[in-house]
PDB file of C-alpha atoms in Angstrom:
ATOM      1  CA  MET A 222      57.824 -58.320  49.351  1.00 94.00           C
ATOM      2  CA  LYS A 223      56.857 -55.255  47.348  1.00 98.00           C
ATOM      3  CA  ARG A 224      58.711 -51.970  47.822  1.00 98.00           C
ATOM      4  CA  ILE A 225      56.634 -48.952  46.867  1.00 98.00           C
ATOM      5  CA  TYR A 226      58.503 -45.697  46.352  1.00 98.00           C
ATOM      6  CA  ILE A 227      55.906 -43.000  46.959  1.00 98.00           C
ATOM      7  CA  VAL A 228      56.793 -39.577  45.564  1.00 98.00           C
ATOM      8  CA  ARG A 229      54.875 -36.370  46.099  1.00 98.00           C
ATOM      9  CA  HIS A 230      54.432 -34.489  42.820  1.00 98.00           C
ATOM     10  CA  GLY A 231      56.631 -31.475  42.089  1.00 98.00           C
ATOM     11  CA  GLN A 232      55.608 -27.978  43.094  1.00 98.00           C
ATOM     12  CA  THR A 233      52.632 -26.497  41.212  1.00 98.00           C
ATOM     13  CA  TYR A 234      51.415 -22.929  40.871  1.00 98.00           C
ATOM     14  CA  ILE A 235      48.657 -23.535  43.424  1.00 97.00           C
ATOM     15  CA  ASN A 236      51.266 -24.940  45.838  1.00 98.00           C
ATOM     16  CA  ARG A 237      53.317 -21.809  45.309  1.00 98.00           C
ATOM     17  CA  TYR A 238      50.290 -19.583  46.017  1.00 98.00           C
ATOM     18  CA  ASN A 239      49.378 -21.650  49.136  1.00 97.00           C
ATOM     19  CA  LYS A 240      45.919 -22.650  47.939  1.00 98.00           C
ATOM     20  CA  MET A 241      43.916 -25.850  48.427  1.00 98.00           C
ATOM     21  CA  GLN A 242      44.602 -28.304  45.620  1.00 98.00           C
ATOM     22  CA  GLY A 243      42.752 -31.572  45.702  1.00 98.00           C
ATOM     23  CA  TRP A 244      41.041 -32.624  42.477  1.00 98.00           C
ATOM     24  CA  CYS A 245      41.604 -29.193  40.921  1.00 98.00           C
ATOM     25  CA  ASP A 246      44.898 -29.110  39.040  1.00 98.00           C
ATOM     26  CA  THR A 247      47.600 -26.666  37.939  1.00 98.00           C
ATOM     27  CA  PRO A 248      50.874 -27.206  36.041  1.00 98.00           C
ATOM     28  CA  LEU A 249      54.257 -27.819  37.589  1.00 98.00           C
ATOM     29  CA  THR A 250      56.349 -24.705  38.129  1.00 98.00           C
ATOM     30  CA  THR A 251      59.960 -24.561  36.946  1.00 98.00           C
ATOM     31  CA  PRO A 252      61.133 -25.539  40.473  1.00 98.00           C
ATOM     32  CA  GLY A 253      58.486 -28.280  40.370  1.00 98.00           C
ATOM     33  CA  ILE A 254      59.974 -29.741  37.195  1.00 98.00           C
ATOM     34  CA  GLU A 255      63.458 -29.481  38.686  1.00 98.00           C
ATOM     35  CA  GLY A 256      62.276 -31.244  41.836  1.00 98.00           C
ATOM     36  CA  ALA A 257      60.808 -34.091  39.777  1.00 98.00           C
ATOM     37  CA  GLU A 258      64.106 -34.399  37.930  1.00 98.00           C
ATOM     38  CA  GLU A 259      65.989 -34.577  41.227  1.00 98.00           C
ATOM     39  CA  ALA A 260      63.640 -37.326  42.431  1.00 98.00           C
ATOM     40  CA  GLY A 261      64.225 -39.150  39.142  1.00 98.00           C
ATOM     41  CA  LYS A 262      67.987 -38.992  39.634  1.00 98.00           C
ATOM     42  CA  ALA A 263      67.676 -40.147  43.253  1.00 98.00           C
ATOM     43  CA  LEU A 264      65.622 -43.172  42.134  1.00 98.00           C
ATOM     44  CA  SER A 265      67.473 -43.854  38.872  1.00 98.00           C
ATOM     45  CA  GLU A 266      69.149 -47.051  40.067  1.00 98.00           C
ATOM     46  CA  VAL A 267      65.941 -48.571  41.484  1.00 98.00           C
ATOM     47  CA  PRO A 268      64.800 -50.970  38.732  1.00 98.00           C
ATOM     48  CA  PHE A 269      61.094 -50.171  38.711  1.00 98.00           C
ATOM     49  CA  ASP A 270      58.774 -52.888  37.435  1.00 98.00           C
ATOM     50  CA  ILE A 271      55.839 -50.510  36.987  1.00 98.00           C
ATOM     51  CA  ALA A 272      55.058 -46.825  37.464  1.00 98.00           C
ATOM     52  CA  LEU A 273      51.742 -45.745  38.973  1.00 98.00           C
ATOM     53  CA  SER A 274      50.378 -42.285  39.567  1.00 98.00           C
ATOM     54  CA  SER A 275      47.288 -40.288  40.271  1.00 98.00           C
ATOM     55  CA  ASP A 276      45.514 -39.373  37.048  1.00 98.00           C
ATOM     56  CA  LEU A 277      45.790 -35.668  37.918  1.00 98.00           C
ATOM     57  CA  LYS A 278      48.219 -33.997  35.540  1.00 98.00           C
ATOM     58  CA  ARG A 279      50.663 -32.723  38.163  1.00 98.00           C
ATOM     59  CA  ALA A 280      51.243 -36.266  39.427  1.00 98.00           C
ATOM     60  CA  SER A 281      51.222 -37.884  35.989  1.00 98.00           C
ATOM     61  CA  ASP A 282      53.734 -35.332  34.658  1.00 98.00           C
ATOM     62  CA  THR A 283      56.003 -35.846  37.680  1.00 99.00           C
ATOM     63  CA  CYS A 284      55.851 -39.608  37.120  1.00 99.00           C
ATOM     64  CA  GLU A 285      56.828 -39.259  33.455  1.00 98.00           C
ATOM     65  CA  ILE A 286      59.825 -37.088  34.397  1.00 98.00           C
ATOM     66  CA  ILE A 287      61.016 -39.597  37.015  1.00 98.00           C
ATOM     67  CA  MET A 288      60.650 -42.470  34.551  1.00 98.00           C
ATOM     68  CA  LYS A 289      63.011 -40.798  32.063  1.00 98.00           C
ATOM     69  CA  TYR A 290      65.894 -41.289  34.495  1.00 98.00           C
ATOM     70  CA  ASN A 291      65.148 -44.865  35.488  1.00 98.00           C
ATOM     71  CA  ALA A 292      67.326 -47.884  34.769  1.00 98.00           C
ATOM     72  CA  ASN A 293      64.246 -49.632  33.310  1.00 98.00           C
ATOM     73  CA  LYS A 294      62.947 -46.617  31.368  1.00 98.00           C
ATOM     74  CA  ASP A 295      62.721 -48.492  28.053  1.00 97.00           C
ATOM     75  CA  GLU A 296      60.383 -51.170  29.458  1.00 96.00           C
ATOM     76  CA  LEU A 297      58.543 -49.191  32.123  1.00 97.00           C
ATOM     77  CA  GLN A 298      54.755 -48.876  31.852  1.00 98.00           C
ATOM     78  CA  HIS A 299      52.897 -45.947  33.425  1.00 98.00           C
ATOM     79  CA  ILE A 300      49.346 -46.400  34.736  1.00 98.00           C
ATOM     80  CA  ALA A 301      47.567 -43.206  35.873  1.00 98.00           C
ATOM     81  CA  SER A 302      44.577 -43.974  38.082  1.00 98.00           C
ATOM     82  CA  PRO A 303      41.914 -41.950  39.947  1.00 98.00           C
ATOM     83  CA  PHE A 304      42.426 -44.360  42.864  1.00 98.00           C
ATOM     84  CA  PHE A 305      45.561 -42.397  43.809  1.00 98.00           C
ATOM     85  CA  ARG A 306      44.097 -38.901  43.519  1.00 98.00           C
ATOM     86  CA  GLU A 307      44.409 -36.339  46.291  1.00 98.00           C
ATOM     87  CA  GLN A 308      41.699 -35.839  48.890  1.00 98.00           C
ATOM     88  CA  PHE A 309      38.688 -34.088  47.321  1.00 98.00           C
ATOM     89  CA  TYR A 310      38.158 -30.793  49.198  1.00 98.00           C
ATOM     90  CA  GLY A 311      34.822 -29.910  47.610  1.00 98.00           C
ATOM     91  CA  TYR A 312      33.872 -26.257  48.276  1.00 98.00           C
ATOM     92  CA  PHE A 313      37.410 -25.522  49.489  1.00 98.00           C
ATOM     93  CA  GLU A 314      39.124 -26.390  46.199  1.00 98.00           C
ATOM     94  CA  GLY A 315      41.285 -23.445  45.085  1.00 98.00           C
ATOM     95  CA  MET A 316      40.690 -21.442  48.281  1.00 98.00           C
ATOM     96  CA  ASP A 317      43.530 -19.863  50.266  1.00 98.00           C
ATOM     97  CA  SER A 318      44.796 -22.731  52.421  1.00 97.00           C
ATOM     98  CA  GLU A 319      44.958 -20.914  55.747  1.00 96.00           C
ATOM     99  CA  MET A 320      41.440 -19.523  55.296  1.00 97.00           C
ATOM    100  CA  ALA A 321      40.093 -22.947  54.355  1.00 98.00           C
ATOM    101  CA  TRP A 322      41.692 -24.720  57.324  1.00 97.00           C
ATOM    102  CA  ARG A 323      40.342 -22.049  59.712  1.00 97.00           C
ATOM    103  CA  MET A 324      36.868 -22.697  58.315  1.00 98.00           C
ATOM    104  CA  ILE A 325      37.335 -26.455  58.694  1.00 98.00           C
ATOM    105  CA  GLY A 326      38.883 -26.446  62.174  1.00 98.00           C
ATOM    106  CA  GLY A 327      37.498 -23.246  63.687  1.00 97.00           C
ATOM    107  CA  SER A 328      34.262 -24.721  65.029  1.00 96.00           C
ATOM    108  CA  HIS A 329      36.375 -27.392  66.733  1.00 98.00           C
ATOM    109  CA  GLY A 330      38.690 -24.893  68.407  1.00 98.00           C
ATOM    110  CA  TYR A 331      41.585 -24.823  65.935  1.00 97.00           C
ATOM    111  CA  GLY A 332      42.892 -21.633  64.361  1.00 92.00           C
ATOM    112  CA  THR A 333      45.584 -23.243  62.187  1.00 94.00           C
ATOM    113  CA  ARG A 334      46.110 -26.493  60.311  1.00 93.00           C
ATOM    114  CA  GLN A 335      49.365 -27.039  62.201  1.00 94.00           C
ATOM    115  CA  GLU A 336      47.496 -27.182  65.523  1.00 96.00           C
ATOM    116  CA  MET A 337      44.796 -29.405  64.082  1.00 96.00           C
ATOM    117  CA  PHE A 338      47.235 -31.834  62.432  1.00 95.00           C
ATOM    118  CA  ALA A 339      49.252 -32.049  65.658  1.00 94.00           C
ATOM    119  CA  HIS A 340      46.283 -33.007  67.828  1.00 95.00           C
ATOM    120  CA  GLU A 341      43.662 -34.754  65.676  1.00 96.00           C
ATOM    121  CA  SER A 342      43.631 -37.936  63.617  1.00 96.00           C
ATOM    122  CA  ILE A 343      43.651 -37.441  59.882  1.00 97.00           C
ATOM    123  CA  ASP A 344      40.384 -39.370  59.572  1.00 98.00           C
ATOM    124  CA  THR A 345      38.711 -36.945  61.966  1.00 98.00           C
ATOM    125  CA  ILE A 346      40.033 -34.070  59.835  1.00 98.00           C
ATOM    126  CA  LYS A 347      38.639 -35.682  56.674  1.00 98.00           C
ATOM    127  CA  ASP A 348      35.209 -35.908  58.288  1.00 98.00           C
ATOM    128  CA  TRP A 349      35.443 -32.255  59.358  1.00 98.00           C
ATOM    129  CA  ILE A 350      36.272 -31.213  55.778  1.00 98.00           C
ATOM    130  CA  LYS A 351      33.017 -32.756  54.534  1.00 98.00           C
ATOM    131  CA  GLU A 352      31.111 -31.357  57.516  1.00 98.00           C
ATOM    132  CA  ALA A 353      32.365 -27.799  56.844  1.00 98.00           C
ATOM    133  CA  ASP A 354      31.739 -27.982  53.077  1.00 98.00           C
ATOM    134  CA  PRO A 355      28.402 -26.168  52.505  1.00 98.00           C
ATOM    135  CA  TYR A 356      27.679 -28.636  49.661  1.00 98.00           C
ATOM    136  CA  HIS A 357      28.932 -31.664  51.630  1.00 98.00           C
ATOM    137  CA  GLN A 358      30.638 -32.952  48.484  1.00 98.00           C
ATOM    138  CA  ALA A 359      34.166 -33.180  49.932  1.00 98.00           C
ATOM    139  CA  GLU A 360      35.330 -36.690  50.735  1.00 98.00           C
ATOM    140  CA  ASN A 361      35.034 -37.934  54.299  1.00 98.00           C
ATOM    141  CA  ALA A 362      37.276 -40.662  55.699  1.00 98.00           C
ATOM    142  CA  GLU A 363      35.030 -43.544  54.624  1.00 98.00           C
ATOM    143  CA  GLU A 364      34.731 -42.290  51.039  1.00 98.00           C
ATOM    144  CA  TYR A 365      38.420 -41.466  50.761  1.00 98.00           C
ATOM    145  CA  TRP A 366      39.684 -44.816  52.069  1.00 98.00           C
ATOM    146  CA  ALA A 367      37.257 -46.800  49.910  1.00 98.00           C
ATOM    147  CA  ARG A 368      38.962 -45.220  46.892  1.00 98.00           C
ATOM    148  CA  LEU A 369      42.543 -45.575  48.172  1.00 98.00           C
ATOM    149  CA  ASP A 370      41.944 -49.161  49.248  1.00 97.00           C
ATOM    150  CA  ASP A 371      40.946 -49.990  45.671  1.00 98.00           C
ATOM    151  CA  GLY A 372      44.328 -48.609  44.625  1.00 97.00           C
ATOM    152  CA  PHE A 373      46.256 -50.732  47.089  1.00 96.00           C
ATOM    153  CA  LYS A 374      44.210 -53.776  46.106  1.00 95.00           C
ATOM    154  CA  LEU A 375      45.428 -53.103  42.556  1.00 96.00           C
ATOM    155  CA  ILE A 376      49.031 -52.959  43.793  1.00 96.00           C
ATOM    156  CA  SER A 377      48.644 -56.217  45.735  1.00 95.00           C
ATOM    157  CA  GLN A 378      47.505 -57.932  42.531  1.00 94.00           C
ATOM    158  CA  LEU A 379      50.556 -56.860  40.484  1.00 95.00           C
ATOM    159  CA  ASP A 380      52.235 -60.244  40.212  1.00 92.00           C
ATOM    160  CA  GLY A 381      55.989 -60.062  39.771  1.00 93.00           C
ATOM    161  CA  ALA A 382      56.177 -56.338  40.508  1.00 97.00           C
ATOM    162  CA  GLU A 383      58.640 -55.891  43.374  1.00 97.00           C
ATOM    163  CA  ASN A 384      59.787 -52.293  42.891  1.00 98.00           C
ATOM    164  CA  ILE A 385      56.901 -49.918  42.273  1.00 98.00           C
ATOM    165  CA  LEU A 386      56.925 -46.166  41.677  1.00 98.00           C
ATOM    166  CA  LEU A 387      53.812 -44.354  42.937  1.00 99.00           C
ATOM    167  CA  VAL A 388      53.460 -40.601  42.402  1.00 99.00           C
ATOM    168  CA  THR A 389      50.667 -39.046  44.427  1.00 98.00           C
ATOM    169  CA  HIS A 390      49.832 -36.049  46.638  1.00 98.00           C
ATOM    170  CA  GLY A 391      50.722 -34.401  49.933  1.00 98.00           C
ATOM    171  CA  PHE A 392      47.555 -35.002  51.968  1.00 98.00           C
ATOM    172  CA  THR A 393      47.350 -38.525  50.584  1.00 98.00           C
ATOM    173  CA  ILE A 394      50.910 -39.242  51.713  1.00 98.00           C
ATOM    174  CA  ARG A 395      50.035 -37.798  55.137  1.00 97.00           C
ATOM    175  CA  SER A 396      47.036 -40.151  55.173  1.00 98.00           C
ATOM    176  CA  LEU A 397      49.274 -43.145  54.445  1.00 98.00           C
ATOM    177  CA  TRP A 398      51.698 -42.027  57.158  1.00 97.00           C
ATOM    178  CA  TYR A 399      48.811 -41.895  59.615  1.00 96.00           C
ATOM    179  CA  ARG A 400      47.470 -45.325  58.722  1.00 97.00           C
ATOM    180  CA  TYR A 401      50.687 -47.281  58.183  1.00 96.00           C
ATOM    181  CA  GLY A 402      53.583 -45.271  59.578  1.00 95.00           C
ATOM    182  CA  ASP A 403      52.824 -44.682  63.247  1.00 86.00           C
ATOM    183  CA  PRO A 404      54.354 -42.685  64.931  1.00 89.00           C
ATOM    184  CA  ILE A 405      55.196 -40.454  61.929  1.00 93.00           C
ATOM    185  CA  PRO A 406      54.022 -36.910  62.819  1.00 91.00           C
ATOM    186  CA  LEU A 407      51.586 -35.253  60.409  1.00 92.00           C
ATOM    187  CA  VAL A 408      53.425 -31.926  60.700  1.00 91.00           C
ATOM    188  CA  PRO A 409      55.497 -30.952  58.882  1.00 91.00           C
ATOM    189  CA  GLY A 410      54.057 -32.754  55.869  1.00 94.00           C
ATOM    190  CA  PRO A 411      55.860 -34.276  52.886  1.00 97.00           C
ATOM    191  CA  LYS A 412      57.852 -31.875  50.727  1.00 98.00           C
ATOM    192  CA  ASN A 413      57.207 -31.603  47.009  1.00 98.00           C
ATOM    193  CA  ALA A 414      59.165 -34.338  45.162  1.00 98.00           C
ATOM    194  CA  SER A 415      60.035 -36.086  48.450  1.00 98.00           C
ATOM    195  CA  ILE A 416      60.264 -39.879  48.663  1.00 98.00           C
ATOM    196  CA  THR A 417      58.443 -42.132  51.138  1.00 98.00           C
ATOM    197  CA  ILE A 418      59.200 -45.864  51.129  1.00 98.00           C
ATOM    198  CA  MET A 419      56.443 -48.366  51.840  1.00 98.00           C
ATOM    199  CA  THR A 420      56.710 -52.157  52.013  1.00 98.00           C
ATOM    200  CA  MET A 421      53.898 -54.644  51.377  1.00 96.00           C
ATOM    201  CA  SER A 422      54.354 -58.283  52.409  1.00 94.00           C
ATOM    202  CA  GLU A 423      52.820 -61.251  50.604  1.00 90.00           C
ATOM    203  CA  LYS A 424      50.232 -61.365  53.405  1.00 88.00           C
ATOM    204  CA  GLY A 425      49.298 -57.734  52.733  1.00 86.00           C
ATOM    205  CA  GLU A 426      51.057 -56.247  55.784  1.00 94.00           C
ATOM    206  CA  ILE A 427      52.037 -52.649  55.018  1.00 96.00           C
ATOM    207  CA  LYS A 428      54.769 -50.630  56.737  1.00 97.00           C
ATOM    208  CA  ILE A 429      56.503 -47.296  56.130  1.00 98.00           C
ATOM    209  CA  PRO A 430      60.157 -47.512  57.215  1.00 96.00           C
ATOM    210  CA  LYS A 431      61.340 -44.223  55.629  1.00 97.00           C
ATOM    211  CA  TRP A 432      59.609 -40.963  54.794  1.00 97.00           C
ATOM    212  CA  ASN A 433      60.082 -37.447  53.457  1.00 97.00           C
ATOM    213  CA  LEU A 434      63.468 -38.230  51.866  1.00 97.00           C
ATOM    214  CA  MET A 435      65.045 -36.010  49.238  1.00 96.00           C
ATOM    215  CA  HIS A 436      67.758 -38.601  48.565  1.00 93.00           C
ATOM    216  CA  LEU A 437      67.956 -42.365  49.136  1.00 89.00           C
TER     217      LEU A 437
END
């Protein structure tokens, strides 16, 4: 049985300004660094066998901070991979979040993301993001899950790794909640530097028993 400790990266400047942040990237704020340190302390006694993260700097930096506090810090290897990146929002990258979600959900009768997340599946929302993107370059559900599934295939092939750190992103964690953590609500979403625990059996069965923790 593998236990995957999924951490959302610390707060960034774009998070602070409430803008869409998928593949675009900004540095951690001072509270973001402090949040990563708190997550590191909360997970310090979990003897991680490997540390994984998105290759986006905000996630990679958060992972490195957490690793500094870990019981296995001297042996721990960090692999940063595009498999674990955030949803790609295409045209909406860097846009004010509320404006972007109104553009994405408005034609379907939703004025806010909170309404949309409460009533629609996350895969439907992914498809609407691509549909609303004038360039149609945002990821839809099929494209997104093809990438994430490659990441979880990688995890399944990590022989001998029982405790795994994975630092990724808010909409990605929501996506995992939707797929593996029913009936976890999509609103409110995961806090910056929060911890979600996922288990993966030898047969590949995945469950999420705990989510959005600030302490173990």
